[in-house]
PDB file of C-alpha atoms in Angstrom:
ATOM      1  CA  GLN A   1     -53.836  15.687 -75.149  1.00 68.00           C
ATOM      2  CA  LYS A   2     -54.097  18.517 -72.676  1.00 75.00           C
ATOM      3  CA  GLU A   3     -54.355  21.881 -74.415  1.00 89.00           C
ATOM      4  CA  VAL A   4     -54.266  25.449 -73.206  1.00 94.00           C
ATOM      5  CA  GLU A   5     -55.381  28.065 -75.709  1.00 95.00           C
ATOM      6  CA  GLN A   6     -54.673  31.789 -75.698  1.00 94.00           C
ATOM      7  CA  ASN A   7     -55.135  34.547 -78.240  1.00 88.00           C
ATOM      8  CA  SER A   8     -51.596  35.336 -79.400  1.00 84.00           C
ATOM      9  CA  GLY A   9     -52.329  39.042 -79.824  1.00 84.00           C
ATOM     10  CA  PRO A  10     -50.801  41.475 -79.865  1.00 92.00           C
ATOM     11  CA  LEU A  11     -53.285  43.137 -77.567  1.00 96.00           C
ATOM     12  CA  SER A  12     -52.801  46.891 -77.482  1.00 97.00           C
ATOM     13  CA  VAL A  13     -54.354  49.044 -74.765  1.00 97.00           C
ATOM     14  CA  PRO A  14     -53.773  52.683 -73.825  1.00 97.00           C
ATOM     15  CA  GLU A  15     -52.062  53.514 -70.563  1.00 97.00           C
ATOM     16  CA  GLY A  16     -54.553  53.547 -67.692  1.00 97.00           C
ATOM     17  CA  ALA A  17     -57.040  51.218 -69.394  1.00 97.00           C
ATOM     18  CA  ILE A  18     -58.046  47.699 -68.374  1.00 97.00           C
ATOM     19  CA  ALA A  19     -56.315  44.861 -70.203  1.00 97.00           C
ATOM     20  CA  SER A  20     -58.250  41.598 -70.423  1.00 97.00           C
ATOM     21  CA  LEU A  21     -56.385  38.377 -71.187  1.00 97.00           C
ATOM     22  CA  ASN A  22     -58.214  35.114 -71.777  1.00 96.00           C
ATOM     23  CA  CYS A  23     -57.366  31.428 -71.648  1.00 96.00           C
ATOM     24  CA  THR A  24     -59.294  28.198 -72.226  1.00 96.00           C
ATOM     25  CA  TYR A  25     -58.206  24.687 -71.322  1.00 95.00           C
ATOM     26  CA  SER A  26     -59.242  21.245 -72.473  1.00 93.00           C
ATOM     27  CA  ASP A  27     -58.673  19.061 -69.394  1.00 88.00           C
ATOM     28  CA  ARG A  28     -61.846  19.287 -67.338  1.00 88.00           C
ATOM     29  CA  GLY A  29     -60.014  17.735 -64.389  1.00 85.00           C
ATOM     30  CA  SER A  30     -57.551  20.625 -64.157  1.00 87.00           C
ATOM     31  CA  GLN A  31     -57.266  21.918 -60.640  1.00 85.00           C
ATOM     32  CA  SER A  32     -55.022  24.963 -60.482  1.00 89.00           C
ATOM     33  CA  PHE A  33     -54.300  27.792 -62.835  1.00 93.00           C
ATOM     34  CA  PHE A  34     -51.422  30.205 -63.106  1.00 94.00           C
ATOM     35  CA  TRP A  35     -50.611  33.408 -64.903  1.00 96.00           C
ATOM     36  CA  TYR A  36     -46.960  34.051 -65.729  1.00 96.00           C
ATOM     37  CA  ARG A  37     -45.493  37.208 -67.216  1.00 97.00           C
ATOM     38  CA  GLN A  38     -42.527  37.022 -69.557  1.00 97.00           C
ATOM     39  CA  TYR A  39     -40.613  40.071 -70.691  1.00 97.00           C
ATOM     40  CA  SER A  40     -38.788  39.805 -73.994  1.00 95.00           C
ATOM     41  CA  GLY A  41     -35.594  37.812 -73.575  1.00 93.00           C
ATOM     42  CA  LYS A  42     -36.368  36.937 -69.968  1.00 96.00           C
ATOM     43  CA  SER A  43     -37.764  33.938 -68.135  1.00 96.00           C
ATOM     44  CA  PRO A  44     -41.402  33.564 -67.051  1.00 96.00           C
ATOM     45  CA  GLU A  45     -42.298  34.841 -63.596  1.00 94.00           C
ATOM     46  CA  LEU A  46     -45.447  34.076 -61.647  1.00 92.00           C
ATOM     47  CA  ILE A  47     -48.057  36.823 -61.281  1.00 94.00           C
ATOM     48  CA  MET A  48     -51.018  34.965 -59.814  1.00 92.00           C
ATOM     49  CA  PHE A  49     -52.564  31.566 -59.252  1.00 91.00           C
ATOM     50  CA  ILE A  50     -56.200  30.603 -58.755  1.00 93.00           C
ATOM     51  CA  TYR A  51     -57.931  27.312 -58.045  1.00 88.00           C
ATOM     52  CA  SER A  52     -61.442  28.227 -56.896  1.00 90.00           C
ATOM     53  CA  ASN A  53     -64.243  29.449 -59.130  1.00 94.00           C
ATOM     54  CA  GLY A  54     -64.713  33.188 -59.016  1.00 95.00           C
ATOM     55  CA  ASP A  55     -62.402  36.162 -58.772  1.00 95.00           C
ATOM     56  CA  LYS A  56     -59.106  36.632 -56.995  1.00 95.00           C
ATOM     57  CA  GLU A  57     -57.604  40.098 -56.688  1.00 96.00           C
ATOM     58  CA  ASP A  58     -54.001  41.091 -56.048  1.00 95.00           C
ATOM     59  CA  GLY A  59     -53.262  44.769 -56.453  1.00 96.00           C
ATOM     60  CA  ARG A  60     -53.980  45.798 -60.037  1.00 97.00           C
ATOM     61  CA  PHE A  61     -54.402  42.171 -61.120  1.00 97.00           C
ATOM     62  CA  THR A  62     -57.599  40.080 -60.969  1.00 97.00           C
ATOM     63  CA  ALA A  63     -57.746  36.448 -61.991  1.00 97.00           C
ATOM     64  CA  GLN A  64     -61.119  34.947 -62.856  1.00 97.00           C
ATOM     65  CA  LEU A  65     -61.900  31.240 -63.056  1.00 96.00           C
ATOM     66  CA  ASN A  66     -64.945  29.464 -64.468  1.00 96.00           C
ATOM     67  CA  LYS A  67     -64.414  25.723 -64.334  1.00 94.00           C
ATOM     68  CA  ALA A  68     -67.773  24.921 -65.933  1.00 94.00           C
ATOM     69  CA  SER A  69     -66.740  26.895 -69.021  1.00 94.00           C
ATOM     70  CA  GLN A  70     -63.082  25.817 -68.699  1.00 95.00           C
ATOM     71  CA  TYR A  71     -62.082  29.437 -68.852  1.00 95.00           C
ATOM     72  CA  VAL A  72     -59.620  31.559 -66.924  1.00 97.00           C
ATOM     73  CA  SER A  73     -58.836  35.219 -67.418  1.00 97.00           C
ATOM     74  CA  LEU A  74     -56.528  37.929 -66.132  1.00 97.00           C
ATOM     75  CA  LEU A  75     -57.559  41.560 -65.820  1.00 98.00           C
ATOM     76  CA  ILE A  76     -54.944  44.266 -65.419  1.00 98.00           C
ATOM     77  CA  ARG A  77     -56.377  47.550 -64.176  1.00 98.00           C
ATOM     78  CA  ASP A  78     -54.684  50.920 -64.717  1.00 98.00           C
ATOM     79  CA  SER A  79     -52.342  49.347 -67.274  1.00 98.00           C
ATOM     80  CA  GLN A  80     -48.810  50.728 -67.321  1.00 97.00           C
ATOM     81  CA  PRO A  81     -46.175  50.619 -70.076  1.00 97.00           C
ATOM     82  CA  SER A  82     -44.169  48.365 -67.744  1.00 97.00           C
ATOM     83  CA  ASP A  83     -46.961  45.783 -68.081  1.00 97.00           C
ATOM     84  CA  SER A  84     -46.014  45.312 -71.739  1.00 97.00           C
ATOM     85  CA  ALA A  85     -44.964  41.669 -71.926  1.00 97.00           C
ATOM     86  CA  THR A  86     -46.206  38.251 -72.965  1.00 97.00           C
ATOM     87  CA  TYR A  87     -48.654  36.679 -70.512  1.00 97.00           C
ATOM     88  CA  LEU A  88     -48.655  32.917 -70.247  1.00 97.00           C
ATOM     89  CA  CYS A  89     -51.558  30.913 -68.896  1.00 96.00           C
ATOM     90  CA  ALA A  90     -50.560  27.625 -67.247  1.00 94.00           C
ATOM     91  CA  VAL A  91     -52.674  24.754 -65.996  1.00 92.00           C
ATOM     92  CA  ASN A  92     -51.903  22.034 -63.467  1.00 86.00           C
ATOM     93  CA  SER A  93     -53.949  18.882 -63.771  1.00 73.00           C
ATOM     94  CA  GLY A  94     -53.411  18.000 -60.136  1.00 67.00           C
ATOM     95  CA  ALA A  95     -53.492  14.293 -59.240  1.00 63.00           C
ATOM     96  CA  GLY A  96     -50.256  14.719 -57.332  1.00 64.00           C
ATOM     97  CA  SER A  97     -48.371  16.144 -60.291  1.00 67.00           C
ATOM     98  CA  TYR A  98     -46.599  19.490 -60.251  1.00 71.00           C
ATOM     99  CA  GLN A  99     -46.143  19.814 -63.984  1.00 77.00           C
ATOM    100  CA  LEU A 100     -47.725  22.701 -65.829  1.00 85.00           C
ATOM    101  CA  THR A 101     -49.127  22.884 -69.345  1.00 89.00           C
ATOM    102  CA  PHE A 102     -48.626  26.343 -70.835  1.00 93.00           C
ATOM    103  CA  GLY A 103     -50.495  28.271 -73.471  1.00 94.00           C
ATOM    104  CA  LYS A 104     -48.472  30.031 -76.156  1.00 94.00           C
ATOM    105  CA  GLY A 105     -49.064  33.373 -74.518  1.00 95.00           C
ATOM    106  CA  THR A 106     -50.693  36.691 -75.342  1.00 96.00           C
ATOM    107  CA  LYS A 107     -48.453  39.633 -76.122  1.00 96.00           C
ATOM    108  CA  LEU A 108     -49.682  42.792 -74.404  1.00 97.00           C
ATOM    109  CA  SER A 109     -48.581  46.249 -75.453  1.00 97.00           C
ATOM    110  CA  VAL A 110     -49.539  49.226 -73.266  1.00 97.00           C
ATOM    111  CA  ILE A 111     -49.344  52.443 -75.251  1.00 96.00           C
ATOM    112  CA  PRO A 112     -48.288  55.586 -73.304  1.00 95.00           C
TER     113      PRO A 112
ATOM    114  CA  ASP B   1     -30.852  31.752 -52.643  1.00 63.00           C
ATOM    115  CA  ALA B   2     -29.540  32.532 -56.127  1.00 80.00           C
ATOM    116  CA  GLY B   3     -32.534  30.963 -57.835  1.00 94.00           C
ATOM    117  CA  VAL B   4     -32.404  28.349 -60.575  1.00 97.00           C
ATOM    118  CA  ILE B   5     -29.042  28.522 -62.306  1.00 97.00           C
ATOM    119  CA  GLN B   6     -28.596  27.426 -65.895  1.00 98.00           C
ATOM    120  CA  SER B   7     -25.476  27.212 -67.999  1.00 97.00           C
ATOM    121  CA  PRO B   8     -24.456  28.159 -70.533  1.00 98.00           C
ATOM    122  CA  ARG B   9     -26.650  31.201 -71.236  1.00 97.00           C
ATOM    123  CA  HIS B  10     -25.949  30.989 -74.938  1.00 97.00           C
ATOM    124  CA  GLU B  11     -24.714  28.106 -77.037  1.00 97.00           C
ATOM    125  CA  VAL B  12     -23.945  28.071 -80.750  1.00 98.00           C
ATOM    126  CA  THR B  13     -23.014  24.733 -82.206  1.00 97.00           C
ATOM    127  CA  GLU B  14     -22.764  23.010 -85.538  1.00 97.00           C
ATOM    128  CA  MET B  15     -25.255  20.442 -86.679  1.00 97.00           C
ATOM    129  CA  GLY B  16     -24.252  16.973 -85.540  1.00 97.00           C
ATOM    130  CA  GLN B  17     -22.426  18.099 -82.435  1.00 97.00           C
ATOM    131  CA  GLU B  18     -23.355  17.069 -78.916  1.00 97.00           C
ATOM    132  CA  VAL B  19     -24.843  19.764 -76.694  1.00 98.00           C
ATOM    133  CA  THR B  20     -25.159  19.586 -72.915  1.00 98.00           C
ATOM    134  CA  LEU B  21     -27.272  22.042 -70.960  1.00 98.00           C
ATOM    135  CA  ARG B  22     -26.927  22.270 -67.196  1.00 98.00           C
ATOM    136  CA  CYS B  23     -29.242  23.241 -64.365  1.00 98.00           C
ATOM    137  CA  LYS B  24     -28.912  23.751 -60.631  1.00 98.00           C
ATOM    138  CA  PRO B  25     -32.356  23.912 -58.990  1.00 97.00           C
ATOM    139  CA  ILE B  26     -33.219  25.911 -55.909  1.00 95.00           C
ATOM    140  CA  SER B  27     -32.054  24.097 -52.804  1.00 94.00           C
ATOM    141  CA  GLY B  28     -34.856  22.122 -51.174  1.00 92.00           C
ATOM    142  CA  HIS B  29     -37.026  21.946 -54.272  1.00 92.00           C
ATOM    143  CA  ASN B  30     -38.197  18.427 -55.070  1.00 90.00           C
ATOM    144  CA  SER B  31     -39.386  18.876 -58.647  1.00 91.00           C
ATOM    145  CA  LEU B  32     -37.358  19.878 -61.676  1.00 94.00           C
ATOM    146  CA  PHE B  33     -38.661  20.609 -65.143  1.00 94.00           C
ATOM    147  CA  TRP B  34     -37.001  21.100 -68.518  1.00 97.00           C
ATOM    148  CA  TYR B  35     -38.965  23.238 -70.976  1.00 96.00           C
ATOM    149  CA  ARG B  36     -38.273  24.303 -74.552  1.00 97.00           C
ATOM    150  CA  GLN B  37     -39.645  27.567 -75.939  1.00 97.00           C
ATOM    151  CA  THR B  38     -40.038  28.493 -79.592  1.00 95.00           C
ATOM    152  CA  MET B  39     -42.209  31.039 -81.352  1.00 90.00           C
ATOM    153  CA  MET B  40     -44.120  28.326 -83.160  1.00 90.00           C
ATOM    154  CA  ARG B  41     -44.782  25.931 -80.302  1.00 90.00           C
ATOM    155  CA  GLY B  42     -44.565  28.104 -77.219  1.00 91.00           C
ATOM    156  CA  LEU B  43     -43.337  26.645 -73.935  1.00 93.00           C
ATOM    157  CA  GLU B  44     -43.270  22.849 -74.076  1.00 92.00           C
ATOM    158  CA  LEU B  45     -42.510  20.532 -71.179  1.00 92.00           C
ATOM    159  CA  LEU B  46     -39.774  18.078 -72.126  1.00 95.00           C
ATOM    160  CA  ILE B  47     -39.280  16.147 -68.906  1.00 94.00           C
ATOM    161  CA  TYR B  48     -40.238  16.344 -65.244  1.00 91.00           C
ATOM    162  CA  PHE B  49     -38.249  14.910 -62.313  1.00 93.00           C
ATOM    163  CA  ASN B  50     -39.472  14.497 -58.761  1.00 91.00           C
ATOM    164  CA  ASN B  51     -36.939  13.604 -56.072  1.00 92.00           C
ATOM    165  CA  ASN B  52     -34.379  12.953 -58.837  1.00 94.00           C
ATOM    166  CA  VAL B  53     -36.598  10.376 -60.550  1.00 94.00           C
ATOM    167  CA  PRO B  54     -37.978  11.022 -64.057  1.00 94.00           C
ATOM    168  CA  ILE B  55     -41.763  11.079 -63.728  1.00 89.00           C
ATOM    169  CA  ASP B  56     -42.853  12.104 -67.202  1.00 88.00           C
ATOM    170  CA  ASP B  57     -40.599  12.226 -70.258  1.00 91.00           C
ATOM    171  CA  SER B  58     -43.370  12.085 -72.840  1.00 89.00           C
ATOM    172  CA  GLY B  59     -42.390  15.526 -74.076  1.00 90.00           C
ATOM    173  CA  MET B  60     -38.882  14.518 -75.077  1.00 93.00           C
ATOM    174  CA  PRO B  61     -39.006  14.872 -78.850  1.00 87.00           C
ATOM    175  CA  GLU B  62     -36.911  11.870 -79.849  1.00 84.00           C
ATOM    176  CA  ASP B  63     -34.020   9.630 -78.868  1.00 91.00           C
ATOM    177  CA  ARG B  64     -31.512  12.368 -79.587  1.00 95.00           C
ATOM    178  CA  PHE B  65     -32.641  14.021 -76.353  1.00 97.00           C
ATOM    179  CA  SER B  66     -31.751  12.659 -72.933  1.00 97.00           C
ATOM    180  CA  ALA B  67     -31.913  14.093 -69.430  1.00 98.00           C
ATOM    181  CA  LYS B  68     -30.384  13.072 -66.145  1.00 97.00           C
ATOM    182  CA  MET B  69     -30.630  14.163 -62.548  1.00 97.00           C
ATOM    183  CA  PRO B  70     -27.844  12.396 -60.652  1.00 97.00           C
ATOM    184  CA  ASN B  71     -28.539  14.287 -57.421  1.00 95.00           C
ATOM    185  CA  ALA B  72     -30.859  16.871 -55.962  1.00 95.00           C
ATOM    186  CA  SER B  73     -28.689  19.803 -56.990  1.00 95.00           C
ATOM    187  CA  PHE B  74     -27.868  19.089 -60.624  1.00 97.00           C
ATOM    188  CA  SER B  75     -29.524  18.098 -63.882  1.00 98.00           C
ATOM    189  CA  THR B  76     -28.413  17.904 -67.497  1.00 98.00           C
ATOM    190  CA  LEU B  77     -30.225  17.894 -70.800  1.00 98.00           C
ATOM    191  CA  LYS B  78     -28.203  16.437 -73.646  1.00 98.00           C
ATOM    192  CA  ILE B  79     -28.856  16.573 -77.374  1.00 97.00           C
ATOM    193  CA  GLN B  80     -26.815  14.219 -79.532  1.00 97.00           C
ATOM    194  CA  PRO B  81     -26.590  14.773 -82.444  1.00 96.00           C
ATOM    195  CA  SER B  82     -27.975  18.294 -82.585  1.00 97.00           C
ATOM    196  CA  GLU B  83     -30.027  19.556 -85.538  1.00 96.00           C
ATOM    197  CA  PRO B  84     -30.995  23.082 -86.658  1.00 97.00           C
ATOM    198  CA  ARG B  85     -34.621  22.443 -85.608  1.00 96.00           C
ATOM    199  CA  ASP B  86     -33.412  22.076 -82.026  1.00 97.00           C
ATOM    200  CA  SER B  87     -32.675  25.815 -81.952  1.00 97.00           C
ATOM    201  CA  ALA B  88     -34.762  27.262 -79.131  1.00 98.00           C
ATOM    202  CA  VAL B  89     -34.553  28.641 -75.615  1.00 98.00           C
ATOM    203  CA  TYR B  90     -34.347  25.851 -73.056  1.00 98.00           C
ATOM    204  CA  PHE B  91     -35.595  26.632 -69.565  1.00 98.00           C
ATOM    205  CA  CYS B  92     -35.072  24.700 -66.391  1.00 97.00           C
ATOM    206  CA  ALA B  93     -37.557  25.263 -63.561  1.00 95.00           C
ATOM    207  CA  SER B  94     -37.910  23.899 -60.049  1.00 93.00           C
ATOM    208  CA  SER B  95     -40.629  23.809 -57.433  1.00 89.00           C
ATOM    209  CA  PRO B  96     -41.064  22.506 -53.917  1.00 85.00           C
ATOM    210  CA  ASP B  97     -43.575  19.801 -53.080  1.00 74.00           C
ATOM    211  CA  GLY B  98     -46.625  21.456 -51.672  1.00 67.00           C
ATOM    212  CA  PRO B  99     -50.237  22.362 -52.288  1.00 64.00           C
ATOM    213  CA  MET B 100     -51.664  22.768 -55.748  1.00 61.00           C
ATOM    214  CA  ASN B 101     -50.745  26.426 -55.907  1.00 57.00           C
ATOM    215  CA  THR B 102     -47.062  25.570 -55.816  1.00 73.00           C
ATOM    216  CA  GLU B 103     -45.097  27.940 -58.024  1.00 80.00           C
ATOM    217  CA  ALA B 104     -42.466  26.855 -60.524  1.00 87.00           C
ATOM    218  CA  PHE B 105     -39.375  29.081 -60.524  1.00 92.00           C
ATOM    219  CA  PHE B 106     -37.583  29.428 -63.833  1.00 95.00           C
ATOM    220  CA  GLY B 107     -33.924  29.813 -64.600  1.00 97.00           C
ATOM    221  CA  GLN B 108     -32.732  32.423 -67.072  1.00 97.00           C
ATOM    222  CA  GLY B 109     -32.672  29.916 -69.909  1.00 97.00           C
ATOM    223  CA  THR B 110     -30.124  28.719 -72.431  1.00 98.00           C
ATOM    224  CA  ARG B 111     -30.487  30.071 -75.943  1.00 98.00           C
ATOM    225  CA  LEU B 112     -29.349  27.297 -78.274  1.00 98.00           C
ATOM    226  CA  THR B 113     -28.543  27.930 -81.906  1.00 98.00           C
ATOM    227  CA  VAL B 114     -27.643  24.983 -84.114  1.00 98.00           C
ATOM    228  CA  VAL B 115     -26.164  26.000 -87.470  1.00 97.00           C
TER     229      VAL B 115
END
């Protein structure tokens, strides 16, 4: 069974700090990795994807992937109160499939 | 494009009743997914269609659940008979065929309450 694990939180950080969100996955054959943000009562929306080992930066967000350790993370620099949400890690096993396996999410709270 | 459209947004029904959730994917998207989200279990994939054909329904909890996609622009998820433990938010998502970074776009969800 493919599993994606995240710390449920809540993770509280002060405004302007770096928030670090972590995710591990069980399927070693997984090929692409996604971070979704979900505000309370809303649907998930994509923030970033990554499929190569290393770092990928997009504005205040950096995704990090280590396939050997089966670990993916999301860093949010200069955290803002508007970043307060649940962050979902999702994994695609590839092999021609487009289905994603989601973690349960980490709830982030940015304190003004 | 209006995005993925789900209806109804909220549904309250009595145990034993039939419930039908509806989804219109984004035009041109080949894949459609039904997910269920609860606090306890998170976001679970129920069924995945590609080009209107069910590819993986291993997440469908039991025979009370069924899903159809009669054409590229419409899908239904039916629960018959419904039970209180089916209470959850049900999301429909769609994505185009493409490289492995292909994004899934979610509808606004249907919040189902079975009493």
